[in-house]
Amino acid sequence: MATEYALRMGDGKRIFLSKEKILEELEAGSADAADLGEIPTLSGNEIDKVAEILMMPGKTVSVEQGMEVPVTHDIGTLRIDGDQGNSGVGIPSSRLVGCMMHERAFGADTMELGHIDYSYKPVKPVISNECQAMEVCQQNMIVPLFYGAMPNMGLYYTPDGPFENPGDLMKAFKIQEAWDSMEHSAEHLTRDTIWIMQKLMASGSDGVNFDTIGAAGDGDFFGSLHAIEALRKEFPNIYIEAGMAGECVLGMHGELKYDGTTLAGLWPHQQAPLAAKAGASVFGPVCNTNTSKTSPWNLGRAVTFMKAAVKASTIPCHVDMGMGVGGIPMLETPPIDAVTRASKAMVEIAGVDGI
Amino acid sequence: MGMPISHIMASGMTGIRAAGDLVARMEFSKKMRIGEAKEYVAKKLGVESMDLSDEHVMRELREELDIGVITSVAGAAKGIAAKMNIEKLLDTKINSCDLFRKQIA
Amino acid sequence: MASKEELIQELTDAIISCKKDRVLEAVEKAKGVMEPSEIIEKGLAAGMNEVGTLFERGKLFLPHVMMAADAMTAGVQVLEAEMPAGEQKKKMGVIVNGTVEGDVHDIGKSIVSTMLQSAGFEVHDIGRDVPIRDFVNKAKEVNADMIGLSALMTTTLPGQKEVIELLKEEGMRDRVKVMVGGAPATQAWADKISADCYAENASEAVAKAKELIVKK
């Protein structure tokens, strides 16, 4: 009987696969990405290299010495103290303690200050609290410290916001009204993000992290790109990370363009140049994990997408490798064997500039 | 919490334990890709690229350059003071340092 | 005169173009050659399936899906007027769809509702943060064939199980299918709570709903 290797499903469940099956799954995952994104599949050598990483005997694996990359850390301040329903360990501590623990104890290369609601819009009523926290953290910390949150354009729709929910309008075939609602929301998203970051930059922030751009579709991407453009213009030295929500920009509107390019339906390698054009310093591409597929299938797919994004990008790419993305299983406590294998493959095969 | 720590251990430059913060600063401030950022920082520090993730090399060098270390060293720069030294070392501007200078001017 | 294959292709292409005028024109052209039910099944419905695939591949977007669905409805209305009463296109099924209580995520669930509606189901989207009992009450009110349950957080995921339990208590579980979805939901979770199916994305939701309700 052929040797079988302990791997994972996309939901984290343990499975055992032979080398032959691993190669088959890697090829199928890579082919799926290539088909959707119209990008090259991984070469035979690359597939072999990912397979080798997956079959390594140790529980954890790591990149070859000298190949290390910065690991940027979003929302970590909150993960010590808070709990957002799928992350956070609930240890009572301040956000300063969270930041300093990451810097001094965990070895994070950058950190981010975030608000428990973690969307830009709800930061407005508590902006003074955020500015105070940023000032205190900046006085004590050495690693770059961003302010970060989700653009989350859905918060501008009813019942959370002033504009009618485009999903409801669309279902009633009110297409023009849905478009208007999304365009108004995007304008407000841009305005709010700029206002918030003006305050945080005045409090010493190194920059801004747009976390999960496009979660509400192409309007969300549109509003975020315009906010990035305006912030770059106002603060030429600001650090801007543009991290995406998903692999493909959801076409909720379908007609919005940036720099002459239709935003709906863009894949990571097509998103990267637009983030750079708007003025982002670093782009955070995403590939979603399919929970019904194996880890080789998901990793083959994710590495294929990320490799194309890294190649197309003119700015550094820090791949999103959280729960359920970047070949990592969709589980609150992603198994370390799967996390470290995905991490190594992404650095060594996709050639990402950071995580 | 296990996941980010796993990434840091598997692929990270371990922040101020070594020179991860410095390489990250060059990626973010000058949009340098990883190879260029490492080369730039290594040149400024007078070390090899591989040394940037080497705790043994960087522990002593960070103390010498006074750009912040994890362990307690009496009188060593921390926070804004360490970042001001990083500004000079990397020839870059850091927003919190600018703010501090404005506040004491 | 165009062949049947050419007419089917024309109908499919017209739906993919998302233009009502083009669909109506293609329907008029096909009427003399094909039976109304064949025009609907092989031309218009096949076109809508292709629209769903193109949406999933990021080639067509939500407004286009709705325009295509609107065009298909117009085409079907023209054909139904000419069909004997018994042969008129039957509703594919009634679905109540929503995000469970405590969870305010709306967009994914809304896309699923839109895609189900455009595939021909009667969809009652009852929104987000929906109390458990409201799912069951709505299912009773509209005589639903299926309930779709979305949850985006691990903490709200148990709400899906609670709806299934309540359906059992009310003696409705045998006649109402349950589909679960959302980022933390998986096939294993669906199996564990005895849901009838799990869907990874909107087009899978449509395919599985068709399978479950048509078989039913």
XYZ file of C-alpha atoms in Angstrom:
676
model
C 0.000 0.000 0.000
C 1.295 3.465 -0.910
C 2.464 5.743 1.917
C -0.246 8.144 2.964
C 0.378 11.641 4.329
C -1.676 13.353 7.015
C -3.310 16.437 5.512
C -6.522 18.436 5.917
C -9.801 19.218 4.266
C -10.735 22.880 3.735
C -12.747 22.719 6.976
C -9.689 21.475 8.888
C -10.674 17.816 9.163
C -7.769 15.325 9.061
C -7.432 13.253 5.884
C -4.779 10.890 4.546
C -3.627 11.088 0.929
C -1.032 9.286 -1.169
C 1.616 11.259 -3.069
C -0.174 10.480 -6.319
C -3.441 11.860 -4.979
C -1.707 14.971 -3.551
C -0.220 15.759 -6.970
C -3.592 15.183 -8.618
C -5.319 17.555 -6.173
C -2.612 20.220 -6.526
C -2.927 20.102 -10.307
C -6.717 20.302 -10.157
C -6.626 23.279 -7.749
C -4.072 25.092 -9.875
C -6.098 24.385 -13.022
C -9.231 25.805 -11.371
C -7.452 29.086 -10.565
C -5.932 29.224 -14.035
C -9.324 28.679 -15.630
C -11.116 31.325 -13.556
C -8.381 33.966 -13.598
C -7.096 33.187 -17.094
C -3.605 32.909 -15.632
C -0.862 30.271 -15.973
C -1.058 27.069 -13.952
C 1.855 26.178 -11.678
C 4.680 24.414 -13.509
C 5.483 20.767 -12.887
C 8.434 21.769 -10.710
C 6.312 24.126 -8.671
C 3.660 21.482 -8.141
C 6.384 19.072 -7.008
C 7.764 21.685 -4.617
C 4.343 22.324 -3.015
C 3.806 18.563 -2.749
C 7.186 18.230 -1.047
C 6.148 20.908 1.480
C 2.844 19.134 2.132
C 4.565 15.789 2.645
C 7.237 17.042 5.073
C 7.165 14.859 8.163
C 7.252 17.506 10.896
C 4.089 18.915 12.400
C 5.291 22.426 11.538
C 7.462 23.538 8.645
C 9.129 26.877 7.889
C 10.705 28.843 5.059
C 14.335 28.305 4.160
C 16.638 30.531 6.179
C 17.121 33.857 4.433
C 13.689 33.741 2.776
C 11.742 35.217 5.716
C 9.249 38.028 4.991
C 7.505 40.632 7.140
C 4.308 39.396 8.763
C 1.857 42.276 9.056
C -0.713 41.724 11.702
C -4.226 43.105 11.507
C -6.624 43.445 14.429
C -4.229 41.623 16.788
C -4.742 44.179 19.506
C -8.307 43.017 19.783
C -7.634 39.320 19.568
C -6.067 39.277 23.011
C -8.880 41.086 24.774
C -11.866 40.890 22.496
C -14.027 38.409 20.735
C -15.800 39.146 17.499
C -17.644 35.898 17.250
C -14.948 34.021 15.380
C -11.654 35.304 16.728
C -10.265 36.610 19.983
C -9.262 34.901 23.171
C -10.892 37.163 25.762
C -7.929 37.829 28.047
C -8.611 41.102 29.841
C -5.995 43.611 28.659
C -5.775 47.055 27.105
C -5.126 47.588 23.423
C -1.685 48.978 24.300
C -0.924 45.696 26.064
C -2.157 43.827 22.979
C 0.115 45.862 20.711
C 3.152 45.505 22.966
C 2.612 41.777 23.419
C 2.701 41.349 19.667
C 5.804 43.505 19.334
C 7.820 42.180 22.234
C 6.527 38.685 22.877
C 5.213 37.357 19.565
C 7.687 38.933 17.127
C 5.192 40.703 14.847
C 6.810 42.853 12.156
C 3.993 45.434 12.103
C 0.862 45.924 14.168
C -2.526 47.486 13.813
C -4.761 49.337 16.220
C -8.405 48.537 15.663
C -11.806 49.143 17.187
C -13.978 46.289 18.455
C -16.646 47.014 15.822
C -13.820 46.948 13.237
C -15.549 48.974 10.512
C -14.696 52.591 9.688
C -18.202 53.995 10.029
C -18.685 53.196 13.753
C -15.282 54.731 14.541
C -16.696 58.213 13.939
C -18.566 58.524 17.263
C -15.531 57.238 19.216
C -12.784 58.957 17.263
C -11.297 60.680 20.337
C -10.934 57.327 22.063
C -9.135 55.961 19.012
C -6.823 58.976 18.777
C -5.903 58.655 22.449
C -5.145 54.966 22.037
C -3.055 55.616 18.914
C -0.994 58.310 20.673
C -0.274 56.105 23.680
C 0.652 53.135 21.473
C 2.896 55.196 19.207
C 4.777 56.578 22.213
C 5.552 53.074 23.396
C 6.055 51.083 20.236
C 8.779 50.618 17.682
C 7.269 48.471 14.894
C 5.062 50.245 12.336
C 1.579 50.694 13.799
C -1.402 51.181 11.495
C -4.977 52.102 12.179
C -7.196 49.537 10.532
C -10.805 48.561 9.952
C -13.123 47.228 7.273
C -14.600 49.615 4.691
C -17.797 47.546 5.105
C -20.040 49.516 2.778
C -23.011 47.409 3.872
C -23.238 49.664 6.950
C -24.492 52.493 4.735
C -27.541 50.464 3.676
C -30.812 50.148 5.573
C -31.325 49.206 8.364
C -27.811 50.325 9.406
C -27.468 53.356 7.183
C -29.342 55.995 5.234
C -29.496 54.335 1.816
C -31.971 51.702 0.728
C -30.572 48.176 0.622
C -29.527 47.502 -2.997
C -30.113 43.773 -2.474
C -33.805 44.462 -1.803
C -34.028 46.955 -4.660
C -32.426 44.505 -7.034
C -34.854 41.734 -6.076
C -37.671 44.161 -6.928
C -36.015 44.786 -10.323
C -35.278 48.410 -9.328
C -31.836 48.352 -10.902
C -31.298 52.098 -11.301
C -32.327 52.752 -7.691
C -29.935 50.013 -6.545
C -27.102 51.595 -8.538
C -27.871 55.026 -7.048
C -27.903 53.584 -3.544
C -24.508 51.912 -4.030
C -22.971 55.044 -5.535
C -24.193 57.243 -2.654
C -22.913 54.703 -0.136
C -19.505 54.580 -1.818
C -19.244 58.371 -1.572
C -20.010 58.244 2.150
C -17.560 55.407 2.686
C -14.808 57.445 1.009
C -15.669 60.544 3.021
C -15.819 58.761 6.381
C -12.561 56.884 5.878
C -10.709 60.051 4.917
C -12.084 61.941 7.919
C -11.183 59.176 10.347
C -7.666 58.812 8.976
C -7.077 62.565 9.074
C -7.612 62.366 12.839
C -5.510 59.222 13.265
C -2.640 60.629 11.193
C -2.723 63.736 13.388
C -2.300 61.335 16.320
C 0.863 59.769 14.898
C -0.416 56.708 13.038
C 2.055 55.223 10.578
C -0.772 54.600 8.187
C -3.986 52.846 7.376
C -5.050 49.287 6.727
C -8.099 48.781 4.544
C -9.121 45.325 5.720
C -11.475 43.277 3.528
C -12.001 45.735 0.684
C -14.875 44.690 -1.556
C -16.807 42.756 1.100
C -19.918 44.596 -0.115
C -18.976 44.239 -3.764
C -17.553 46.530 -6.414
C -19.042 49.668 -4.788
C -16.986 48.908 -1.683
C -13.838 48.565 -3.838
C -14.714 51.791 -5.676
C -15.203 53.778 -2.438
C -11.987 52.358 -0.943
C -9.870 53.139 -4.017
C -11.072 56.726 -3.942
C -10.294 56.963 -0.225
C -6.789 55.580 -0.870
C -6.264 58.114 -3.653
C -7.350 61.035 -1.466
C -5.275 59.904 1.520
C -2.154 59.468 -0.612
C -2.645 62.990 -1.971
C -3.112 64.517 1.470
C -0.403 62.459 3.234
C 2.360 61.611 0.731
C 4.258 59.501 3.308
C 1.304 57.531 4.730
C 1.668 53.730 4.788
C -1.384 52.252 3.051
C -2.237 48.565 3.026
C -5.082 47.618 0.667
C -6.275 44.168 1.722
C -9.082 42.479 -0.171
C -12.123 40.572 1.134
C -12.294 37.834 -1.473
C -10.609 36.518 -4.577
C -13.107 37.996 -7.060
C -14.689 41.447 -6.779
C -18.415 40.789 -6.453
C -20.395 42.534 -9.154
C -23.166 44.040 -7.051
C -23.214 47.179 -9.229
C -21.458 45.939 -12.316
C -20.777 49.264 -14.020
C -18.360 51.036 -11.681
C -14.922 51.773 -13.086
C -11.620 52.979 -11.715
C -8.960 54.299 -14.076
C -11.079 53.029 -16.975
C -11.300 49.466 -15.631
C -14.601 47.848 -14.647
C -14.175 46.742 -11.045
C -16.688 43.901 -10.937
C -15.285 40.470 -11.648
C -11.613 41.356 -11.150
C -9.277 38.650 -9.856
C -6.242 39.309 -7.610
C -3.763 39.895 -10.452
C -6.173 42.429 -11.956
C -6.906 44.139 -8.620
C -3.239 44.735 -7.730
C -2.441 47.327 -10.422
C -5.516 49.355 -9.443
C -4.553 49.400 -5.758
C -1.086 50.593 -6.818
C -2.534 53.224 -9.134
C -4.722 54.589 -6.318
C -1.643 54.974 -4.125
C -1.514 51.923 -1.855
C 1.924 50.997 -0.500
C 1.153 47.299 -0.152
C -1.568 45.130 -1.692
C -3.187 42.236 0.170
C -4.513 39.649 -2.293
C -6.955 36.943 -1.203
C -7.870 33.442 -2.319
C -10.846 31.817 -0.599
C -10.663 28.317 0.855
C -13.275 25.818 -0.315
C -14.281 23.802 2.769
C -15.372 20.815 0.668
C -11.981 20.430 -1.021
C -8.649 19.090 0.248
C -5.750 21.222 1.460
C -3.635 20.344 -1.626
C -6.474 21.462 -3.900
C -6.915 24.702 -1.948
C -3.203 25.387 -1.663
C -2.540 24.652 -5.337
C -5.300 27.067 -6.231
C -4.219 29.776 -3.765
C -0.541 29.664 -4.769
C -1.523 29.911 -8.452
C -3.650 33.019 -7.838
C -1.057 34.646 -5.560
C 1.846 33.974 -7.901
C -0.022 35.780 -10.691
C -0.868 38.695 -8.362
C 2.744 39.041 -7.206
C 3.880 39.091 -10.834
C 1.285 41.658 -11.942
C 1.786 43.963 -8.968
C 4.104 46.942 -8.968
C 3.929 47.225 -5.177
C 4.689 44.643 -2.485
C 2.044 41.944 -1.992
C 1.226 40.770 1.525
C -1.027 37.782 0.989
C -4.026 37.414 3.292
C -3.493 34.194 5.217
C -6.129 34.205 7.907
C -8.852 31.716 8.709
C -10.416 30.387 5.494
C -8.132 32.163 3.020
C -4.758 31.590 1.364
C -5.047 27.810 1.513
C -5.690 27.854 5.272
C -8.632 25.809 6.592
C -11.850 27.541 7.548
C -11.766 26.864 11.273
C -11.574 29.056 14.366
C -8.391 27.263 15.369
C -6.694 26.452 12.055
C -4.383 23.445 12.485
C -0.768 24.566 12.766
C 0.450 21.887 10.334
C -1.789 23.373 7.626
C -0.991 27.004 8.511
C 2.775 26.591 8.375
C 2.664 24.578 5.137
C 0.527 27.228 3.441
C 2.823 29.933 4.830
C 5.969 28.278 3.443
C 4.409 27.551 0.033
C 3.189 31.120 -0.324
C 6.646 32.587 0.379
C 8.726 30.065 -1.530
C 6.517 29.339 -4.546
C 4.216 32.346 -4.957
C 7.037 34.729 -3.971
C 4.939 37.009 -1.779
C 6.593 40.067 -0.199
C 4.896 39.496 3.143
C 1.986 37.900 4.947
C -3.940 33.673 18.391
C -2.129 30.506 17.372
C -2.411 31.237 13.687
C -0.515 34.554 13.497
C 2.140 33.202 15.829
C 2.465 30.168 13.540
C 2.991 32.488 10.544
C 5.572 34.499 12.445
C 7.460 31.360 13.381
C 7.161 29.797 9.907
C 7.839 32.794 7.683
C 8.246 36.016 9.681
C 11.253 38.204 10.329
C 10.290 38.324 14.049
C 9.995 42.095 14.363
C 12.357 43.777 16.810
C 13.877 40.441 17.828
C 15.732 40.832 14.509
C 15.085 43.432 11.754
C 11.531 42.674 10.602
C 10.238 46.114 11.559
C 12.950 47.792 9.482
C 12.288 45.735 6.347
C 8.541 46.290 6.747
C 9.131 50.045 7.029
C 10.913 50.101 3.685
C 8.171 48.092 1.993
C 5.544 50.489 3.306
C 7.371 53.823 3.089
C 9.081 53.338 -0.288
C 6.938 50.542 -1.795
C 10.049 48.360 -2.081
C 9.562 44.695 -2.961
C 10.986 42.198 -0.484
C 14.376 41.721 -2.157
C 14.995 45.436 -2.551
C 13.817 46.217 0.984
C 16.124 43.608 2.507
C 19.066 44.788 0.415
C 18.420 48.419 1.394
C 18.211 47.673 5.115
C 21.188 45.301 5.042
C 23.308 47.977 3.351
C 22.302 50.622 5.893
C 23.122 48.214 8.726
C 26.300 46.931 7.137
C 25.224 43.290 7.289
C 24.166 40.544 4.863
C 20.471 40.128 3.934
C 20.393 36.798 5.736
C 21.480 38.506 8.977
C 18.254 40.532 9.050
C 16.395 37.533 10.478
C 19.276 36.434 12.682
C 18.569 37.191 16.332
C 22.217 36.680 17.277
C 23.446 39.340 14.848
C 20.589 41.757 15.348
C 20.406 41.646 19.153
C 23.814 43.249 19.501
C 23.457 45.498 16.482
C 20.108 46.905 17.601
C 21.567 47.778 20.966
C 24.614 49.355 19.354
C 22.469 51.428 16.963
C 20.008 52.187 19.796
C 16.953 51.320 17.700
C 15.131 49.315 20.369
C 15.582 45.843 21.802
C 13.164 43.528 23.542
C 15.178 42.935 26.678
C 15.775 45.570 29.283
C 18.929 47.616 28.756
C 19.311 50.533 31.109
C 19.019 53.840 29.294
C 18.362 52.285 25.876
C 15.989 54.066 23.510
C 12.415 52.822 23.427
C 9.267 53.994 21.629
C 9.602 57.364 19.896
C 13.301 57.665 20.774
C 14.099 54.342 19.100
C 12.017 55.313 16.067
C 13.921 58.616 15.750
C 17.117 56.615 15.519
C 15.476 54.348 12.910
C 14.541 57.443 10.863
C 18.193 58.477 10.702
C 19.433 54.965 10.047
C 17.034 54.214 7.182
C 16.812 57.769 5.862
C 13.035 57.800 6.146
C 10.404 59.856 7.965
C 8.123 58.374 10.633
C 4.849 60.146 11.352
C 4.878 59.714 15.146
C 8.384 61.196 15.284
C 7.285 64.187 13.216
C 4.403 64.685 15.626
C 6.737 64.477 18.617
C 9.107 67.041 17.087
C 6.185 69.377 16.484
C 5.023 68.946 20.068
C 8.389 69.900 21.587
C 9.274 72.667 19.141
C -35.709 28.890 -41.977
C -33.623 28.499 -38.849
C -33.165 25.007 -37.442
C -34.331 24.072 -33.948
C -30.725 24.044 -32.717
C -30.170 27.532 -34.102
C -33.351 28.795 -32.463
C -32.347 27.294 -29.105
C -28.953 28.950 -29.409
C -30.615 32.248 -30.265
C -32.889 31.994 -27.200
C -29.950 31.152 -24.933
C -27.839 33.978 -26.341
C -30.732 36.394 -25.939
C -31.026 35.547 -22.229
C -27.260 35.935 -21.754
C -27.449 39.350 -23.436
C -29.871 40.305 -20.584
C -32.021 42.242 -23.081
C -35.784 41.838 -22.881
C -36.392 42.956 -26.493
C -33.955 40.388 -27.816
C -35.535 37.631 -25.735
C -39.049 38.500 -26.896
C -37.857 38.598 -30.495
C -36.214 35.168 -30.159
C -39.373 33.773 -28.517
C -41.541 35.079 -31.381
C -39.206 33.483 -33.894
C -39.173 30.131 -32.100
C -42.926 29.961 -31.522
C -43.829 28.580 -34.930
C -41.199 25.854 -34.792
C -41.045 24.707 -31.162
C -43.542 23.912 -28.433
C -43.767 26.637 -25.729
C -42.568 24.228 -23.032
C -39.534 23.336 -25.132
C -38.733 27.018 -25.713
C -38.818 27.583 -21.970
C -36.821 24.535 -20.941
C -34.241 24.221 -23.705
C -33.863 27.893 -24.567
C -34.735 30.292 -21.765
C -33.989 28.148 -18.705
C -30.764 26.883 -20.272
C -29.793 30.511 -20.842
C -30.463 31.326 -17.185
C -28.249 28.418 -16.121
C -25.480 29.861 -18.249
C -26.073 33.300 -16.681
C -25.593 31.712 -13.239
C -22.314 30.151 -14.324
C -21.075 33.428 -15.787
C -21.974 35.221 -12.529
C -19.984 32.706 -10.524
C -17.017 33.186 -12.851
C -17.125 36.985 -12.486
C -18.154 37.537 -16.105
C -21.695 38.742 -15.454
C -22.847 40.744 -12.444
C -25.880 40.916 -10.200
C -27.799 43.590 -12.158
C -27.266 41.525 -15.307
C -28.643 38.443 -13.554
C -31.746 40.404 -12.601
C -32.150 41.839 -16.111
C -31.830 38.338 -17.566
C -34.409 37.034 -15.076
C -36.751 39.905 -15.955
C -36.328 39.147 -19.665
C -36.985 35.462 -19.081
C -40.160 36.249 -17.103
C -41.402 38.377 -20.014
C -40.661 35.549 -22.462
C -42.421 32.969 -20.290
C -45.494 35.222 -19.937
C -45.829 35.449 -23.728
C -45.591 31.680 -24.039
C -47.887 30.875 -21.123
C -50.670 32.907 -22.714
C -50.660 30.393 -25.513
C -50.376 27.257 -23.419
C -53.324 25.163 -22.236
C -54.048 25.840 -18.541
C -52.692 22.487 -17.339
C -49.411 22.884 -19.189
C -48.470 26.266 -17.810
C -45.073 26.433 -16.197
C -45.295 25.357 -12.621
C -43.569 27.325 -9.882
C -40.290 25.632 -9.053
C -40.846 25.919 -5.344
C -41.201 28.304 -2.429
C -38.160 29.222 -0.358
C -37.834 31.246 2.839
C -34.305 32.634 3.109
C -32.625 34.630 5.866
C -29.664 35.145 8.205
C -30.144 33.747 11.693
C -30.656 35.799 14.847
C -27.665 37.711 16.200
C -25.998 37.844 12.817
C -26.261 41.065 10.815
C -24.487 39.815 7.672
C -26.732 40.406 4.722
C -24.913 40.484 1.394
C -24.137 36.807 0.771
C -27.631 35.761 1.792
C -29.077 38.458 -0.455
C -27.087 37.210 -3.458
C -28.356 33.687 -2.815
C -31.952 35.005 -2.696
C -31.448 36.877 -5.949
C -29.982 33.864 -7.717
C -32.766 31.580 -6.452
C -35.367 34.088 -7.571
C -33.782 34.453 -10.993
C -33.753 30.656 -11.321
C -37.538 30.655 -10.954
C -38.150 29.988 -7.259
C -40.611 32.044 -5.239
C -38.249 33.515 -2.645
C -39.226 35.177 0.608
C -36.082 36.902 1.863
C -36.862 37.692 5.501
C -33.643 39.589 6.053
C -30.892 39.282 8.608
C -30.793 38.905 12.397
C -34.039 36.932 12.084
C -35.488 35.315 15.240
C -35.647 31.509 15.015
C -39.424 31.405 15.256
C -39.840 33.849 12.374
C -38.334 31.328 9.951
C -40.876 28.722 10.977
C -43.801 31.146 11.012
C -42.942 32.447 7.554
C -42.560 28.907 6.223
C -46.067 28.115 7.524
C -47.506 31.315 6.082
C -46.180 30.806 2.542
C -46.257 27.003 2.626
C -42.528 26.860 1.954
C -40.753 23.898 0.402
C -37.416 24.943 1.784
C -35.776 27.233 4.351
C -32.365 28.717 3.603
C -30.297 29.600 6.677
C -27.232 31.805 6.515
C -24.731 32.473 9.331
C -21.394 34.249 9.059
C -20.081 33.751 12.563
C -19.261 30.643 14.533
C -21.231 32.087 17.441
C -24.422 32.402 15.405
C -24.060 29.109 13.560
C -26.030 27.186 16.244
C -29.073 29.246 15.175
C -29.279 27.010 12.095
C -29.611 23.973 14.335
C -32.264 25.700 16.447
C -34.446 26.331 13.383
C -34.229 22.637 12.475
C -35.163 21.669 16.049
C -38.140 24.018 15.997
C -39.297 22.603 12.660
C -39.229 19.149 14.295
C -41.191 20.380 17.319
C -43.807 21.880 15.027
C -44.064 18.648 13.044
C -42.947 20.397 9.853
C -39.520 18.892 9.327
C -40.673 16.179 6.914
C -42.156 18.614 4.446
C -39.686 21.515 4.689
C -36.145 21.043 3.387
C -33.327 22.979 5.039
C -30.271 24.393 3.308
C -27.404 25.947 5.302
C -24.608 28.243 4.195
C -22.230 31.021 5.230
C -18.493 31.118 5.877
C -18.287 28.887 8.987
C -20.866 26.370 7.720
C -19.508 23.187 6.148
C -20.857 19.884 4.847
C -19.788 18.271 8.122
C -21.823 20.855 10.059
C -24.827 20.283 7.797
C -24.548 16.532 8.441
C -24.199 17.072 12.166
C -27.368 19.157 12.489
C -29.257 17.031 9.933
C -29.731 19.808 7.409
C -30.720 18.556 3.963
C -27.844 20.292 2.253
C -24.965 22.711 2.473
C -24.115 25.145 -0.328
C -20.685 26.678 -0.784
C -21.876 29.565 -2.967
C -24.917 31.036 -4.723
C -24.843 28.900 -7.854
C -24.414 25.752 -5.765
C -27.406 26.909 -3.705
C -29.494 27.085 -6.875
C -28.330 23.688 -8.115
C -28.978 22.011 -4.769
C -32.350 23.705 -4.303
C -33.434 22.419 -7.713
C -32.245 18.947 -6.827
C -33.969 18.897 -3.431
C -37.246 20.544 -4.327
C -37.769 18.988 -7.734
C -37.060 15.522 -6.290
C -39.435 16.259 -3.439
